[in-house]
Short mmCIF file of C-alpha atoms in Angstrom, two decimals:
data_model
loop_
_atom_site.label_atom_id
_atom_site.label_comp_id
_atom_site.label_asym_id
_atom_site.label_seq_id
_atom_site.Cartn_x
_atom_site.Cartn_y
_atom_site.Cartn_z
CA MET A 3 -8.27 -9.30 9.64
CA VAL A 4 -11.17 -8.18 12.04
CA GLN A 5 -8.68 -5.62 13.15
CA VAL A 6 -8.41 -4.16 9.41
CA VAL A 7 -12.45 -3.69 9.32
CA PRO A 8 -12.51 -0.24 10.72
CA HIS A 9 -10.10 0.80 8.08
CA ALA A 10 -12.06 -0.64 5.18
CA ALA A 11 -13.42 2.34 3.88
CA ALA A 12 -10.30 4.35 3.77
CA LEU A 13 -8.57 1.50 2.21
CA LYS A 14 -11.21 1.30 -0.66
CA GLU A 15 -10.93 4.82 -0.96
CA ARG A 16 -7.42 4.28 -1.77
CA ARG A 17 -8.28 1.58 -4.34
CA ILE A 18 -6.47 -1.07 -2.00
CA ASN A 19 -8.15 -4.38 -2.10
CA VAL A 20 -8.43 -6.52 0.96
CA PHE A 21 -9.45 -10.11 1.01
CA ALA A 22 -9.29 -13.02 3.25
CA VAL A 23 -8.14 -16.50 2.31
CA SER A 24 -9.60 -19.44 4.10
CA PHE A 25 -9.19 -23.15 4.03
CA GLY A 26 -12.93 -23.57 5.05
CA ASN A 27 -15.92 -24.02 3.02
CA PRO A 28 -18.48 -21.33 1.63
CA TYR A 29 -20.96 -21.79 4.70
CA TRP A 30 -18.30 -21.21 7.41
CA ALA A 31 -16.70 -18.17 5.10
CA ARG A 32 -20.57 -16.64 5.40
CA ALA A 33 -20.77 -17.24 8.75
CA TRP A 34 -17.37 -15.62 9.59
CA LEU A 35 -18.20 -12.61 7.39
CA ASN A 36 -21.79 -12.32 9.19
CA GLU A 37 -20.11 -12.58 12.80
CA THR A 38 -17.20 -9.97 12.06
CA GLY A 39 -18.96 -7.61 9.53
CA ALA A 40 -15.97 -7.55 7.73
CA PRO A 41 -16.87 -6.09 4.17
CA PHE A 42 -13.79 -8.26 2.48
CA PRO A 43 -14.53 -10.98 -0.01
CA VAL A 44 -13.35 -14.40 1.16
CA TRP A 45 -10.96 -16.60 -1.37
CA LEU A 46 -11.47 -20.54 -0.27
CA ASP A 47 -8.36 -22.61 -0.84
CA PRO A 48 -9.78 -25.83 0.96
CA GLU A 49 -6.73 -27.76 -0.42
CA ARG A 50 -4.35 -25.15 1.53
CA GLN A 51 -2.02 -24.63 -1.43
CA SER A 52 -1.58 -21.27 -0.58
CA TYR A 53 -0.71 -22.04 3.20
CA GLU A 54 1.62 -24.61 1.97
CA LEU A 55 3.23 -22.25 -0.68
CA LEU A 56 3.64 -19.50 2.02
CA GLY A 57 5.09 -21.95 4.56
CA LEU A 58 2.13 -21.18 7.06
CA GLY A 59 2.40 -24.13 9.48
CA ARG A 60 0.44 -26.27 11.88
CA SER A 61 0.64 -26.72 15.59
CA PHE A 62 -1.05 -27.91 18.38
CA TRP A 63 1.04 -26.18 20.87
CA HIS A 64 0.87 -22.84 19.34
CA SER A 65 -2.74 -23.20 18.78
CA TRP A 66 -3.84 -24.36 22.26
CA GLY A 67 -0.88 -23.94 24.36
CA PRO A 68 -1.09 -21.70 27.64
CA ARG A 69 -0.50 -18.66 26.23
CA GLN A 70 -3.31 -18.95 23.64
CA LEU A 71 -5.68 -20.31 26.20
CA TRP A 72 -4.96 -17.26 28.44
CA TYR A 73 -5.64 -14.83 25.65
CA TYR A 74 -9.06 -16.47 24.89
CA ALA A 75 -9.90 -16.69 28.56
CA ARG A 76 -8.95 -12.92 29.05
CA ALA A 77 -11.05 -12.30 25.97
CA VAL A 78 -14.15 -13.77 27.45
CA LEU A 79 -13.65 -12.18 30.64
CA LYS A 80 -13.70 -8.88 28.64
CA GLY A 81 -16.82 -9.59 27.29
CA ALA A 82 -15.93 -10.95 23.78
CA GLU A 83 -18.07 -13.69 22.21
CA MET A 84 -16.33 -16.69 21.38
CA HIS A 85 -17.27 -18.66 18.21
CA GLU A 86 -17.46 -22.47 17.81
CA TYR A 87 -14.62 -24.17 16.24
CA ARG A 88 -14.59 -24.69 12.52
CA GLY A 89 -12.21 -26.86 10.60
CA ASP A 90 -8.47 -27.27 11.55
CA THR A 91 -7.92 -25.29 14.65
CA LEU A 92 -4.14 -26.32 14.30
CA GLN A 93 -3.64 -24.08 11.21
CA LEU A 94 -1.88 -21.03 11.52
CA GLY A 95 -2.49 -17.95 9.37
CA GLY A 96 -0.67 -15.24 8.14
CA ASP A 97 -1.11 -11.86 6.55
CA MET A 98 0.38 -10.74 3.33
CA ILE A 99 0.55 -7.33 1.14
CA VAL A 100 0.65 -8.13 -2.58
CA ASP A 101 1.38 -4.80 -4.69
CA ARG A 102 -0.43 -4.15 -8.09
CA THR A 103 2.16 -6.14 -10.16
CA GLY A 104 1.57 -9.38 -8.12
CA ARG A 105 4.89 -8.88 -6.24
CA ILE A 106 4.75 -9.98 -2.14
CA ARG A 107 5.72 -7.10 -0.71
CA TYR A 108 5.03 -8.15 2.89
CA LEU A 109 4.45 -11.66 4.73
CA TYR A 110 3.77 -12.31 8.11
CA ARG A 111 3.72 -15.91 9.07
CA SER A 112 1.79 -16.50 12.30
CA GLN A 113 3.47 -18.06 15.18
CA ALA A 114 0.40 -18.64 17.07
CA SER A 115 -3.08 -18.76 16.50
CA THR A 116 -3.48 -15.26 18.46
CA ASP A 117 -0.64 -13.79 16.36
CA ARG A 118 -0.96 -11.19 14.04
CA PRO A 119 0.95 -8.15 13.14
CA PRO A 120 -0.04 -4.79 14.23
CA VAL A 121 -2.54 -2.99 11.99
CA ALA A 122 -0.21 0.05 12.16
CA GLU A 123 2.54 -2.05 10.80
CA LEU A 124 0.09 -3.16 7.76
CA LEU A 125 -1.36 0.34 7.24
CA LYS A 126 2.39 1.64 7.31
CA ILE A 127 3.58 -0.71 4.31
CA LEU A 128 0.48 0.17 2.32
CA HIS A 129 1.40 4.08 2.65
CA LYS A 130 4.61 3.27 1.30
CA LEU A 131 3.42 1.28 -1.73
CA ASP A 132 0.93 4.08 -2.97
#
């Protein structure tokens, strides 16, 4: 989601709405928005119904395995700011594109806590829908 922030103005200009879905509470959603500078609304799903419907899993190994720990260690070495853990750190996320009729046109189920589709891939799909 944070990788999409630099494209927010162009997406808004094209009348493409971007939003985040979180199982967290309003306090942590605001904290995330403040930390990331994301200009997107956050929809809260504390019962994780959307996660279940979309088949977004939970996994200790894919959240805290060696590959993920190495990813975070490299980020810290590069100067990235690490934020405190919030909620269920085992919940895996995903990315989805829904067209104007409500049809899911793209669904990416993250295989690890650090796994996200390339922004270029998301933008390419959005351009095709326009």
